[in-house]
PDB file of C-alpha atoms in Angstrom:
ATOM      1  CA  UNK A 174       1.030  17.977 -35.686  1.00 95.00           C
ATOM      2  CA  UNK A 175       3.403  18.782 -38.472  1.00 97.00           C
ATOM      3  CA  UNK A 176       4.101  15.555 -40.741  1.00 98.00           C
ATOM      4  CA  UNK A 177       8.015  14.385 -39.949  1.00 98.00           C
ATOM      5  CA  UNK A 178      10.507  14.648 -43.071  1.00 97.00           C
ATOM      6  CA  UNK A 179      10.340  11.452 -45.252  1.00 97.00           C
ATOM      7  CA  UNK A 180      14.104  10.253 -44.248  1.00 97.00           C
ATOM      8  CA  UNK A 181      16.077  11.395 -40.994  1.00 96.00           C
ATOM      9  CA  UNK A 182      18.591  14.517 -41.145  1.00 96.00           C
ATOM     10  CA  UNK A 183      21.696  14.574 -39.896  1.00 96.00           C
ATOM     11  CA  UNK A 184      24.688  15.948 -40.432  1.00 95.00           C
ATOM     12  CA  UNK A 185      24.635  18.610 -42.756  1.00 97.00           C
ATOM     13  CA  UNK A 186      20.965  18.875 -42.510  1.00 97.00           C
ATOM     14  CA  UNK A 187      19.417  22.477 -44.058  1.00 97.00           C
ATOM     15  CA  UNK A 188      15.971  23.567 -43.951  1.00 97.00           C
ATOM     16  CA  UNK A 189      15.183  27.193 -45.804  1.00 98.00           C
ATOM     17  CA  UNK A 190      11.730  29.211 -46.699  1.00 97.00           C
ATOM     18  CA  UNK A 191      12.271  29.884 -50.389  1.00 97.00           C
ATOM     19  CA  UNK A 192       9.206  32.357 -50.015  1.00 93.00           C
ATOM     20  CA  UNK A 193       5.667  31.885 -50.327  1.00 94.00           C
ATOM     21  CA  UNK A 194       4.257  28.595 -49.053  1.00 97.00           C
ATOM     22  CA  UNK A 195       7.429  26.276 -49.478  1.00 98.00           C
ATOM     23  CA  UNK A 196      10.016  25.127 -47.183  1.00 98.00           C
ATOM     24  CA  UNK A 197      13.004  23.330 -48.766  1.00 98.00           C
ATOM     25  CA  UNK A 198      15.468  21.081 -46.913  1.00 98.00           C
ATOM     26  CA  UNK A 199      18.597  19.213 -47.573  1.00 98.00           C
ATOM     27  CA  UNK A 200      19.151  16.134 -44.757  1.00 98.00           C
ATOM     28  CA  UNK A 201      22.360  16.179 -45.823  1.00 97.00           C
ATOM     29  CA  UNK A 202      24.454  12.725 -43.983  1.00 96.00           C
ATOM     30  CA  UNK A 203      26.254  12.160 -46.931  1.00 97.00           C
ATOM     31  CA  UNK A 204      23.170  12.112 -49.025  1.00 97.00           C
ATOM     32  CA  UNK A 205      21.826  14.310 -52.308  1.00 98.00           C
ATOM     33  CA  UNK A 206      17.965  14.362 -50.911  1.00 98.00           C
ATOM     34  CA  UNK A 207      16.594  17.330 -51.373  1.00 98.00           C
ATOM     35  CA  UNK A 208      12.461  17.950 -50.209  1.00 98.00           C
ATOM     36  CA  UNK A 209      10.433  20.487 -50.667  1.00 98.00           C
ATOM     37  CA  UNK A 210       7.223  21.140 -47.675  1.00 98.00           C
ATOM     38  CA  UNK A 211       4.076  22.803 -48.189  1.00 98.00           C
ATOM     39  CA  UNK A 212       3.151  25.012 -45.412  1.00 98.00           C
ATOM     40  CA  UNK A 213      -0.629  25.202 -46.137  1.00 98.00           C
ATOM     41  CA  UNK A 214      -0.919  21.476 -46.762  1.00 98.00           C
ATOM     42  CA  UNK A 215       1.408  19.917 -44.184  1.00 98.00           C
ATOM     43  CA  UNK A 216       2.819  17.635 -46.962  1.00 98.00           C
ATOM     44  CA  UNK A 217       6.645  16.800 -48.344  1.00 98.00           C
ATOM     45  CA  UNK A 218       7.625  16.250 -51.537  1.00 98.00           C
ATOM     46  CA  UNK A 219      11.033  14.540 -53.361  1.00 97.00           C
ATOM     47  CA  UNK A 220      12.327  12.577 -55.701  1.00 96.00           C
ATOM     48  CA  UNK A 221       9.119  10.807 -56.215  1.00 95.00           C
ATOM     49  CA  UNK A 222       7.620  13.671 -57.070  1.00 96.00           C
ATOM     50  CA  UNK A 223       9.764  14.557 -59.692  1.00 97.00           C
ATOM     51  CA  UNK A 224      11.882  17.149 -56.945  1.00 98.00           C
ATOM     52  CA  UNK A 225      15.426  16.756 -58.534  1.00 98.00           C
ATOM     53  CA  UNK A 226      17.812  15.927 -55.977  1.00 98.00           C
ATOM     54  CA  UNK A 227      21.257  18.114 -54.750  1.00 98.00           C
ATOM     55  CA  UNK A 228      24.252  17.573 -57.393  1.00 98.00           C
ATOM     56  CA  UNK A 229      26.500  16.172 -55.023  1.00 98.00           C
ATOM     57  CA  UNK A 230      26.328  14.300 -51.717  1.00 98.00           C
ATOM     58  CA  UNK A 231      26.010  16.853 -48.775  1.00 98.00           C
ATOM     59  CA  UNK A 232      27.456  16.513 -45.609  1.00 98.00           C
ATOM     60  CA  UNK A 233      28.300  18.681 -42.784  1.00 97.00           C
ATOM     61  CA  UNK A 234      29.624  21.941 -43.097  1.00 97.00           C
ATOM     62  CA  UNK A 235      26.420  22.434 -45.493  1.00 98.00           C
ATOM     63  CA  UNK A 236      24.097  25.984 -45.657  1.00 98.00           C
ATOM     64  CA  UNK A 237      21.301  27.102 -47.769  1.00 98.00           C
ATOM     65  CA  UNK A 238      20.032  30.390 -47.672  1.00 98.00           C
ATOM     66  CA  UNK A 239      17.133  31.958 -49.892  1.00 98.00           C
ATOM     67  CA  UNK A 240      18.306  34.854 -52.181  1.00 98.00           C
ATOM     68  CA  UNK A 241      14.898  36.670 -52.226  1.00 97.00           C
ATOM     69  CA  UNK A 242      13.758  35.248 -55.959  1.00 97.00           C
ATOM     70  CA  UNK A 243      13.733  32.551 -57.713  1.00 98.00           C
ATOM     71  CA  UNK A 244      17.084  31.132 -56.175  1.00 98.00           C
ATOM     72  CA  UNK A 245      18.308  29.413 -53.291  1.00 98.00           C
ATOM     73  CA  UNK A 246      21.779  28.747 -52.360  1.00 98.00           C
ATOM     74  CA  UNK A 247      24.103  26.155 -50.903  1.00 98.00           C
ATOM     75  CA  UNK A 248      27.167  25.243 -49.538  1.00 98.00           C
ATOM     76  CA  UNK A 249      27.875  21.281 -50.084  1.00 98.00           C
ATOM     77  CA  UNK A 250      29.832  21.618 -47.002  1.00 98.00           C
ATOM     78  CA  UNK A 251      31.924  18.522 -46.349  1.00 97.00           C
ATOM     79  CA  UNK A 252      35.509  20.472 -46.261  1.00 97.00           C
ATOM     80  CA  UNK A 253      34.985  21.477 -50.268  1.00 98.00           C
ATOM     81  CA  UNK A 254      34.093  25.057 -51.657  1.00 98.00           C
ATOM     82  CA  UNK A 255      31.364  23.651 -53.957  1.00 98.00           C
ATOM     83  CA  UNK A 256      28.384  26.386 -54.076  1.00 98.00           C
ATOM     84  CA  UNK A 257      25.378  25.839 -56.116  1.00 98.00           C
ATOM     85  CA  UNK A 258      22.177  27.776 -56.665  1.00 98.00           C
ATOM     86  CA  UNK A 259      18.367  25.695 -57.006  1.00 98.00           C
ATOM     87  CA  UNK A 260      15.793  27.690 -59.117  1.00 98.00           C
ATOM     88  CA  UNK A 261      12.591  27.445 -57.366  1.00 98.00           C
ATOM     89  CA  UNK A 262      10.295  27.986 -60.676  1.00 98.00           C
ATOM     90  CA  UNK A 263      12.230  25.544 -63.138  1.00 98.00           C
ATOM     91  CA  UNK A 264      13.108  22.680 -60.550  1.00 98.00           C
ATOM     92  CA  UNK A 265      16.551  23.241 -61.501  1.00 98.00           C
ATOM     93  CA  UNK A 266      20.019  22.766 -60.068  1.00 98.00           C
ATOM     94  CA  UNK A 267      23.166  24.815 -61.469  1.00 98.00           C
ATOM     95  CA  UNK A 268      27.094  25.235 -59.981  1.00 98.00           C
ATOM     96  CA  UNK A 269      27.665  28.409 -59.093  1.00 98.00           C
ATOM     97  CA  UNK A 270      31.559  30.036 -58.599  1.00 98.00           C
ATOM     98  CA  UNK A 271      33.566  28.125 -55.884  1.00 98.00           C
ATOM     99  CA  UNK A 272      33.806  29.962 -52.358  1.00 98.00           C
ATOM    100  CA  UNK A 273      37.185  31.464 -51.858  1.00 98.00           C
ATOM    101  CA  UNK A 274      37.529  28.544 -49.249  1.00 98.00           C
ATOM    102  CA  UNK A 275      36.171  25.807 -48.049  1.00 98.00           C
ATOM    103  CA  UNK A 276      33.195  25.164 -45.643  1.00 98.00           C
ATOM    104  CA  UNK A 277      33.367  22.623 -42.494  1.00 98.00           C
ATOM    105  CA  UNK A 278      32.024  22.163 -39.379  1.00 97.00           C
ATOM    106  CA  UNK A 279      29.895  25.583 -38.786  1.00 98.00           C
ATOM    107  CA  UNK A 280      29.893  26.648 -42.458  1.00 98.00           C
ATOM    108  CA  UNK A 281      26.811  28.938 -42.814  1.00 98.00           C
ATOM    109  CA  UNK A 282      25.076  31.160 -45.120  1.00 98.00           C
ATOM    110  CA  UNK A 283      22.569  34.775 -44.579  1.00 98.00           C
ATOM    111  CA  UNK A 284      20.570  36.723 -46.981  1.00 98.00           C
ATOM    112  CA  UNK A 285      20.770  40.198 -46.142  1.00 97.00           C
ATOM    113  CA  UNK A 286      18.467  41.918 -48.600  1.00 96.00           C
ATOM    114  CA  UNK A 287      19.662  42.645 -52.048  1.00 96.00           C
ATOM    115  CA  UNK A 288      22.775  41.085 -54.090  1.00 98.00           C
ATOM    116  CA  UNK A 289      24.561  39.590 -51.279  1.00 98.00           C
ATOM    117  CA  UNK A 290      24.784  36.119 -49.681  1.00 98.00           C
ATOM    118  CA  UNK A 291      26.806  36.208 -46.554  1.00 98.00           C
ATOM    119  CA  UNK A 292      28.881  33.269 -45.775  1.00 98.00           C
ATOM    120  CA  UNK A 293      30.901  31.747 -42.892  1.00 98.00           C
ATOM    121  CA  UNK A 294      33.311  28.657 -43.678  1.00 98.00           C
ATOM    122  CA  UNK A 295      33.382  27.506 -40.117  1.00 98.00           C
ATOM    123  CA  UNK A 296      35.569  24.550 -39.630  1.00 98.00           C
ATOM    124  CA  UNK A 297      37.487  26.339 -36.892  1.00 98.00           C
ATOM    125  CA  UNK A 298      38.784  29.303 -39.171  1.00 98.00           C
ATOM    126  CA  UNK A 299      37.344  33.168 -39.185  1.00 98.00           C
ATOM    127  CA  UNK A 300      36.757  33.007 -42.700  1.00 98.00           C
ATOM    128  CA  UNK A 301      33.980  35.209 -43.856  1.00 98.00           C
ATOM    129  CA  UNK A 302      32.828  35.912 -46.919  1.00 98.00           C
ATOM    130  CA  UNK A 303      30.203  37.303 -49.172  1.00 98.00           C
ATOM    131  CA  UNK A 304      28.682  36.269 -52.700  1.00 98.00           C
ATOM    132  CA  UNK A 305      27.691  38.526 -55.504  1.00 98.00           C
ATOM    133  CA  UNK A 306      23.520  36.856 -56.581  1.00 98.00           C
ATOM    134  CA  UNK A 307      24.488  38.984 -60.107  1.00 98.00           C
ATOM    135  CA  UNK A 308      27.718  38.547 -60.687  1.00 98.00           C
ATOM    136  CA  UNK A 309      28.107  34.972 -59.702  1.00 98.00           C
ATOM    137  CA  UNK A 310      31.543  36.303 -57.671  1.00 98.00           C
ATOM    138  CA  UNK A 311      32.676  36.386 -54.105  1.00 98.00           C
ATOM    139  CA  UNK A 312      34.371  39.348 -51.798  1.00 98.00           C
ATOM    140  CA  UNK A 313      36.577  38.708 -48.909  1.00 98.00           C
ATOM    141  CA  UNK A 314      34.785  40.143 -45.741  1.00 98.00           C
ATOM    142  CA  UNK A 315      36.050  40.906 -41.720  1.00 98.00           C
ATOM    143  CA  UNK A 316      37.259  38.098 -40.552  1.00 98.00           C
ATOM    144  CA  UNK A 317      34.723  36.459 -37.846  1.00 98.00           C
ATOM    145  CA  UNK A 318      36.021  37.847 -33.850  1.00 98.00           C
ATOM    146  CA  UNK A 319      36.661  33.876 -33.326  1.00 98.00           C
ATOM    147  CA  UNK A 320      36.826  30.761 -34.644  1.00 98.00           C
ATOM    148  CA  UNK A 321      33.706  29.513 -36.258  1.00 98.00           C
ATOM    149  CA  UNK A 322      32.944  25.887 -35.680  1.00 98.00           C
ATOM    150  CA  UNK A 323      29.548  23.387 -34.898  1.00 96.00           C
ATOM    151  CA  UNK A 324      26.939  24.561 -33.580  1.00 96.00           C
ATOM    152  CA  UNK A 325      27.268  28.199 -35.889  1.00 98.00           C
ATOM    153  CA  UNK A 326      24.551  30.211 -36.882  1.00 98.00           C
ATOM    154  CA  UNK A 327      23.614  33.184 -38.903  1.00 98.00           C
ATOM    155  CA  UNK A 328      20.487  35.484 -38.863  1.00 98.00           C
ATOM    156  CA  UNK A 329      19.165  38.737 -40.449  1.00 98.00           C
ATOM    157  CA  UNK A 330      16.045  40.146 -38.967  1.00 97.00           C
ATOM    158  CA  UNK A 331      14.277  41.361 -41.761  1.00 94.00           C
ATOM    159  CA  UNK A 332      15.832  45.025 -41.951  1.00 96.00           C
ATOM    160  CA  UNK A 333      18.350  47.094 -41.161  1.00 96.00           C
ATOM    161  CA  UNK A 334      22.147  46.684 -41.529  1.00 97.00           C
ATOM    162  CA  UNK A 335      23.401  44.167 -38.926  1.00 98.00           C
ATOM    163  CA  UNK A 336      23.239  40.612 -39.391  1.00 98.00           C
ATOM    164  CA  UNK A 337      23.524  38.147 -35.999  1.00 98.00           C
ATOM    165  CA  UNK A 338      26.364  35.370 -35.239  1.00 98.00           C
ATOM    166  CA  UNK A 339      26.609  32.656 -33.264  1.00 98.00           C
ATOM    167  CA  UNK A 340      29.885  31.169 -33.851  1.00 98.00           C
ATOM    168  CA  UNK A 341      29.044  27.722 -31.993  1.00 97.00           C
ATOM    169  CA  UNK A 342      31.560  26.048 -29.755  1.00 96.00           C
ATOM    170  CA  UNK A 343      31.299  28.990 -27.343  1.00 97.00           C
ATOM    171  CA  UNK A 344      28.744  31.499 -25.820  1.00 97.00           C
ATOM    172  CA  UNK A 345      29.692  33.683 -28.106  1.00 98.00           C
ATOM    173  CA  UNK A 346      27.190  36.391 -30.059  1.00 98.00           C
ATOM    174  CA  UNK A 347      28.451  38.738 -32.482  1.00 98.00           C
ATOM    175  CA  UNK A 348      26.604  41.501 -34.818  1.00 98.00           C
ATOM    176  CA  UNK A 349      28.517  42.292 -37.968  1.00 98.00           C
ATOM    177  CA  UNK A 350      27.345  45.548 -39.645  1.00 98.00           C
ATOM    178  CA  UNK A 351      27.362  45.041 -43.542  1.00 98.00           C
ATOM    179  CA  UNK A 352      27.361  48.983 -44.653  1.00 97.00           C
ATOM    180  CA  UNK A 353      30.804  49.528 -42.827  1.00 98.00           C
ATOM    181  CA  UNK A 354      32.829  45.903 -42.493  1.00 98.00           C
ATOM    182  CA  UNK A 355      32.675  45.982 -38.985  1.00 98.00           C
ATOM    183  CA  UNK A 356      31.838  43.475 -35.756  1.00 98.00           C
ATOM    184  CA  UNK A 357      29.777  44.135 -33.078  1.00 98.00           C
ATOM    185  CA  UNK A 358      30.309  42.091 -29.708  1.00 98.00           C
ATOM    186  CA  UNK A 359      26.904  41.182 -27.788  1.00 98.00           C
ATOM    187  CA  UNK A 360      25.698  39.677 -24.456  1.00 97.00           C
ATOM    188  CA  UNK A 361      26.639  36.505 -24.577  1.00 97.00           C
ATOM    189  CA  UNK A 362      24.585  33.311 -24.564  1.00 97.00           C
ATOM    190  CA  UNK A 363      22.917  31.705 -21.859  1.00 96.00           C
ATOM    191  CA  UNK A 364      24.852  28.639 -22.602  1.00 95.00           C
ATOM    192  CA  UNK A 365      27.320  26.878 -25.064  1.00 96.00           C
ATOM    193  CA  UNK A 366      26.666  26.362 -28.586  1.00 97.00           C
ATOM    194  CA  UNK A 367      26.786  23.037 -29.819  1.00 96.00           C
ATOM    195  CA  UNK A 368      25.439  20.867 -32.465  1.00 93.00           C
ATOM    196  CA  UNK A 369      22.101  22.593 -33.752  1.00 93.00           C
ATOM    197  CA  UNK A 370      22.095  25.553 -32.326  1.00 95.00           C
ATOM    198  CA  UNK A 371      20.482  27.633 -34.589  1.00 95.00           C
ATOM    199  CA  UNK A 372      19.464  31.257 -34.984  1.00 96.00           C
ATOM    200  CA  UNK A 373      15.938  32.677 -36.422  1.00 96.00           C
ATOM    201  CA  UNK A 374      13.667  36.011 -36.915  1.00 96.00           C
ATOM    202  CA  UNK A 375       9.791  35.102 -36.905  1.00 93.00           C
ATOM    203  CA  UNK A 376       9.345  37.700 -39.831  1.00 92.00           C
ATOM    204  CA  UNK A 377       8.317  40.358 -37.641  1.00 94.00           C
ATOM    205  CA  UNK A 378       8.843  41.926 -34.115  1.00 94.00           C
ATOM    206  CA  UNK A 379      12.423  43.116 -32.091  1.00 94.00           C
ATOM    207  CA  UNK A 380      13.367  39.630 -30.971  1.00 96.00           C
ATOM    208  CA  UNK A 381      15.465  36.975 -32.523  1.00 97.00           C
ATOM    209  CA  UNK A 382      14.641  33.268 -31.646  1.00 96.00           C
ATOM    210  CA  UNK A 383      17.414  30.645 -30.604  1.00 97.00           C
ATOM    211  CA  UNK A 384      17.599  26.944 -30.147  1.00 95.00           C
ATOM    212  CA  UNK A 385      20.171  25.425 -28.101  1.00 92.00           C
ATOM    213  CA  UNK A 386      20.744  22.617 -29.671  1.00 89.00           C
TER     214      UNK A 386
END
């Protein structure tokens, strides 16, 4: 039995491997609580064990995704642009360059191997960007084929150029291919997306894993 998060998520609520043995989670519901898990040990860890907290309160709209270091990212979400990085080795928060827009409801973020951080700002828009790890700067991508909103998710599996989109509110399941710009459309889901829905590679094999939510 895994041991349940110290306080309840909610809206907002991120959970992201940072590599290694840690898991790191935001609960988000207009809170700053930020906890880090120990795979091997079963155990959480926050403020009380000296875990500094998120910057800002986080609500929904919020994404983290690991950048493949010592950094992970996030989007505050809550209808603002605000985009910070955690270092992993120092314990230590820093604010990053504003997206070109703001995330809402369906705001997510993907780690495709190397520089970039892929971002949807959900709330209902196609807006799709991605964010420069060493230039602290952000591109304009293809906008998403529909409106992203709750219930969004995005997923790389590990290799290769396409990374996988649910756009939530809809059955909808897209592949965008990052060495050419362009969208894929794919079979579409066995049923609506809705609040947590979620997307998610077990690390190795050809299948992608999916929670309805």
């Amino acid at each position: 039995t895994l041991t349940a998060l110290p306080v309840a998520a909610s809206y907002g609520g991120t959970l992201v491997w940072g590599g290694g043995d840690y898991l790191y989670c935001s609960p988000g519901n207009y809170t700053n609580g930020f906890y880090r898990y120990q795979i091997s040990s079963n155990t959480w860890a926050g403020s009380a064990n000296g875990i500094n907290q998120c910057p800002d309160l986080v609500y929904y709209g919020a994404a983290s995704a690991w950048g493949g270091g010592d950094y992970i990212y996030f989007a505050r979400g809550y209808y603002t642009a605000t985009f910070w990085r955690y270092s992993i080795a120092n314990n230590l928060w820093e604010v990053m360059t504003a997206a070109p827009g703001v995330f809402g409801y369906g705001g997510s973020l993907a780690w495709a191997g190397g520089d970039k951080i892929y971002a949807l700002g959900g709330g209902y828009t196609t807006s799709h960007w991605s964010y420069s790890q060493g230039g602290d700067s952000w591109t304009t991508e293809t906008a998403c084929p529909s409106n992203v909103y709750y219930g969004a998710s995005m997923c790389y599996p590990g290799s290769g150029n396409y990374i996988f989109v649910f756009p939530g509110y809809s059955t909808g399941f897209y592949a965008f291919d990052k060495s050419n710009g362009s969208w894929g459309v794919k079979a579409s889901a066995p049923s609506q997306e809705s609040w947590g829905t979620s997307l998610g590679y077990p690390g190795s094999g050809k299948y992608l894993w999916a929670l309805k939510g």
